Every structure is written in structure tokens, then in C-alpha cells.
Amino acid sequence: MPVPPETPRTMRQAQPALAPGALWPAILERARHALSIGALQPIHTRQEALDDAGVRFGVRCVSSLAHKPPAGAAGNPFAPYEPELFVADISPTHVALLNKFPVIEHHLLIVTRRFEPQDSALAVGDFAALAACMAELNGLGFYNAGTSAGASQRHKHLQIVPLPLGPGEVEVPIEALLEDAPADAQPDRAPGLPFEHSFVRLNPALFGDPDNAGELLAEHYAALLRTASVALIMSDRGPMATQAYNLLVTRRWMLCVPRTQECFDSIRVNALGFAGSLLVKDEERLERVRRHGPLAVLRGVARARR
Ligand code: AMP
């Protein structure tokens, strides 16, 4: 149930869990309203399909940058958040907001109510909130853990974009390279991916059991980090990753990609890039992606495969 508008936005009380069937109508209604009053400022792009090693990548080139503030602009947009962008109370610890500057329609942010740093490790509560949303919405969940992984905000936020994502036949373009991955319950590597990573298949039925989904996903996540050699250290804010990485979650699999840098040839890459969807801010960069090939861009921001 949405919190009434008069509730102070930083001091909302914990709300009951998301009501079944409520998320998608809430996203549609909030997006319509937020757009009508200018709170939602979509970034318009032109998408080009680029084929590379059997993957039909979508490369979006920005045609209008709306009024998006520069990355890292002063202030925290999630505490307090803009009430017009509020979608739903997901759990006692998380709320869902609309991305103010969406490239992909109905792009959802799952934000912690209290500040936590974006490079802190994901916990059961984060995965429980993600799973509650993904049970309602067939989407790609993702996490850009750190600025070198493409995060522009320091306040912890997972994200979901609805599927299908790319211009091709498959729901997530990179899935063309995941077909040969083992069907084990333990993380492994997908033979087709040409950069260091860890991958595990999921049983979609997991999302039908929200009480347990958070814990199960958190266990898979811990195993993925170990397999990809992303170490956690204890800090005064809890466990933190020692390096940046991207995490991608669908109802069918999870993928973790440790990152070495944010950009390759001035092309910024975040988790969506590893799903097969790149965003460039001008034609010059689009031409660079064409020249290098999208997979070379991804290899350029990830560790070499062992
Ligand atoms: P990331 O760049 O991966 O850290 O994701 C953060 C997202 O927050 C970006 O995609 C921004 O478009 C979005 N964003 C920036 N400011 C706001 C805001 N005031 N409210 C909601 N979303 C925002």
C-alpha cells in the first residue's frame, strides 16, 4: 500500500510487504503521473543492433540528455527521495522508486531506506527486496557495486529493468553466450564469455517463495563472489567488497563480473553492458563501439579470463 503523500519522506514507517499484483500497476500509475508533472525526465536514445560472436547487442545512443545532473553531483537523490518518484514500500528496509532519468521505460530502483554505501556487500534484506519485486515483474535485476562498476550514486540501490532488453530474439542479449554454461547448482564459468566472471543457474520457482528467496539468492551471491575472487573485508559499516563488480540477476540465472575500470576508450559500462545493452552519449562513441566491437569494450573493463 503506498504511503500517503503527507507522510514525511525521510521518516516513513516500515510498511507491510508488497501486496501481490500491486507493483506493476503502481509503476504504470506513478510513471504516468511523474511524467505529466516533469518529475520523470526520460533520456531519449536511438538503438542500433550490433552483432558480435553470436550476441545481438543493443547500443543506445543518446539523442537528448534531458536535464540529468552530472554523475556524482552534490547531494543524495535517494535520501530524501523525490516523493513523485516513489512507487512502493517493498519491505521494512527498502523502497522502490522510479529512475528519474530512464533510458529504458519503467526502470525501477530498489533503495535502502537508511543510507548504506554502494560498495557494501549485499545482504539477505537486499535480495529479499529484489526477489519480492522480481516475483512481480519479469525483469533484469542488477547491481553496480562501486564507481568503477558504473555506479553514479553512493547510496545503496539495486535496479530492475523490464525484459525483454535487447533488439534480438532472446530476453537478455548476452544469453546467447550462456547456453553452454553448466546446469549445476554451484557457480561456475560460462565457456562462451570472454572475460572473468562467475555464473550460476537459478530455479525460477525460487521467486514464487518470497520468504526464502532472499536467503537463497544471498547464498548464491556469496558463492559467486568467491568463485570470481571478489574478497569481502569487514569495515565499520559492515562487509565491503575489495573491488568493484557487476551483478546481474534474472529469474533463471545470476552473473558476477569483477571490474577493472569504469570506461574503455571513454565508453562507460555498467551491469547493463554485460547483459548486452550499451549506452553511449554521442555518435563519436557509437562509432568507437562499432570499431572495437561490443565484446572488446566489455573485455576492456573486466579482468582477462583465466
Ligand atoms: P547508477 O548510475 O547505476 O548508480 O544508478 C543510479 C540511477 O539513479 C541513475 O540511473 C540515475 O538516472 C538515477 N537518478 C539520479 N537522480 C535521481 C533522482 N533524483 N531520483 C531517482 N533516480 C535518480
PDB file of C-alpha atoms and ligand atoms in Angstrom, residues 39 43 68-69 71 76-78 80-82 85 97-103 107 109 118 142-144 149-155 157 159 268 270-271, ligand 1:
ATOM      1  CA  ALA A  39       9.409  14.720 -12.292  1.00  0.00           C
ATOM      2  CA  ILE A  43      16.579  10.218 -21.816  1.00  0.00           C
ATOM      3  CA  LYS A  68      20.368  14.987 -15.978  1.00  0.00           C
ATOM      4  CA  PRO A  69      22.834  16.323 -13.421  1.00  0.00           C
ATOM      5  CA  ALA A  71      27.315  11.947 -12.193  1.00  0.00           C
ATOM      6  CA  ASN A  76      21.917  12.233  -2.206  1.00  0.00           C
ATOM      7  CA  PRO A  77      18.891  11.831  -4.520  1.00  0.00           C
ATOM      8  CA  PHE A  78      17.624   8.823  -2.546  1.00  0.00           C
ATOM      9  CA  PRO A  80      15.330  12.189   0.788  1.00  0.00           C
ATOM     10  CA  TYR A  81      13.948  10.914  -2.484  1.00  0.00           C
ATOM     11  CA  GLU A  82      11.508  12.833  -4.666  1.00  0.00           C
ATOM     12  CA  LEU A  85       9.090   9.026  -7.903  1.00  0.00           C
ATOM     13  CA  LEU A  97      11.460   4.393  -6.803  1.00  0.00           C
ATOM     14  CA  LEU A  98      11.304   5.267 -10.461  1.00  0.00           C
ATOM     15  CA  ASN A  99      14.635   6.101 -12.023  1.00  0.00           C
ATOM     16  CA  LYS A 100      14.287   9.838 -12.639  1.00  0.00           C
ATOM     17  CA  PHE A 101      16.289   9.715 -15.880  1.00  0.00           C
ATOM     18  CA  PRO A 102      15.263   6.432 -17.508  1.00  0.00           C
ATOM     19  CA  VAL A 103      16.738   5.267 -20.770  1.00  0.00           C
ATOM     20  CA  HIS A 107      13.304   1.384 -14.824  1.00  0.00           C
ATOM     21  CA  LEU A 109      15.399   1.484  -8.274  1.00  0.00           C
ATOM     22  CA  GLN A 118      27.025   1.246  -2.651  1.00  0.00           C
ATOM     23  CA  PHE A 142      21.343  -5.590 -11.365  1.00  0.00           C
ATOM     24  CA  TYR A 143      23.832  -4.006  -9.033  1.00  0.00           C
ATOM     25  CA  ASN A 144      26.715  -1.729  -9.978  1.00  0.00           C
ATOM     26  CA  ALA A 149      31.395  -0.731 -11.951  1.00  0.00           C
ATOM     27  CA  GLY A 150      29.368   2.196 -13.323  1.00  0.00           C
ATOM     28  CA  ALA A 151      27.540   3.383 -10.171  1.00  0.00           C
ATOM     29  CA  SER A 152      26.821   7.110 -10.127  1.00  0.00           C
ATOM     30  CA  GLN A 153      25.211   7.241  -6.657  1.00  0.00           C
ATOM     31  CA  ARG A 154      26.773   6.295  -3.319  1.00  0.00           C
ATOM     32  CA  HIS A 155      23.510   5.333  -1.575  1.00  0.00           C
ATOM     33  CA  HIS A 157      20.465   0.853  -4.802  1.00  0.00           C
ATOM     34  CA  GLN A 159      17.889  -1.782 -10.065  1.00  0.00           C
ATOM     35  CA  ARG A 268      31.122   3.936 -19.721  1.00  0.00           C
ATOM     36  CA  ASN A 270      27.674  -0.724 -16.155  1.00  0.00           C
ATOM     37  CA  ALA A 271      25.882  -4.016 -15.476  1.00  0.00           C
TER      38      ALA A 271
HETATM   39  P1  AMP B   1      23.673   4.200 -11.134  1.00  0.00           P
HETATM   40  O1  AMP B   1      24.069   5.300 -12.093  1.00  0.00           O
HETATM   41  O2  AMP B   1      23.876   2.820 -11.668  1.00  0.00           O
HETATM   42  O3  AMP B   1      24.334   4.401  -9.786  1.00  0.00           O
HETATM   43  O4  AMP B   1      22.102   4.319 -10.910  1.00  0.00           O
HETATM   44  C1  AMP B   1      21.552   5.434 -10.275  1.00  0.00           C
HETATM   45  C2  AMP B   1      20.394   5.936 -11.090  1.00  0.00           C
HETATM   46  O5  AMP B   1      19.721   6.914 -10.330  1.00  0.00           O
HETATM   47  C3  AMP B   1      20.794   6.597 -12.407  1.00  0.00           C
HETATM   48  O6  AMP B   1      20.355   5.786 -13.487  1.00  0.00           O
HETATM   49  C4  AMP B   1      20.084   7.947 -12.389  1.00  0.00           C
HETATM   50  O7  AMP B   1      19.378   8.186 -13.587  1.00  0.00           O
HETATM   51  C5  AMP B   1      19.115   7.808 -11.233  1.00  0.00           C
HETATM   52  N1  AMP B   1      18.827   9.059 -10.537  1.00  0.00           N
HETATM   53  C6  AMP B   1      19.604  10.171 -10.436  1.00  0.00           C
HETATM   54  N2  AMP B   1      18.984  11.114  -9.694  1.00  0.00           N
HETATM   55  C7  AMP B   1      17.791  10.586  -9.303  1.00  0.00           C
HETATM   56  C8  AMP B   1      16.684  11.045  -8.519  1.00  0.00           C
HETATM   57  N3  AMP B   1      16.660  12.272  -8.001  1.00  0.00           N
HETATM   58  N4  AMP B   1      15.667  10.199  -8.311  1.00  0.00           N
HETATM   59  C9  AMP B   1      15.648   8.969  -8.853  1.00  0.00           C
HETATM   60  N5  AMP B   1      16.629   8.491  -9.626  1.00  0.00           N
HETATM   61  C10 AMP B   1      17.698   9.273  -9.838  1.00  0.00           C
END
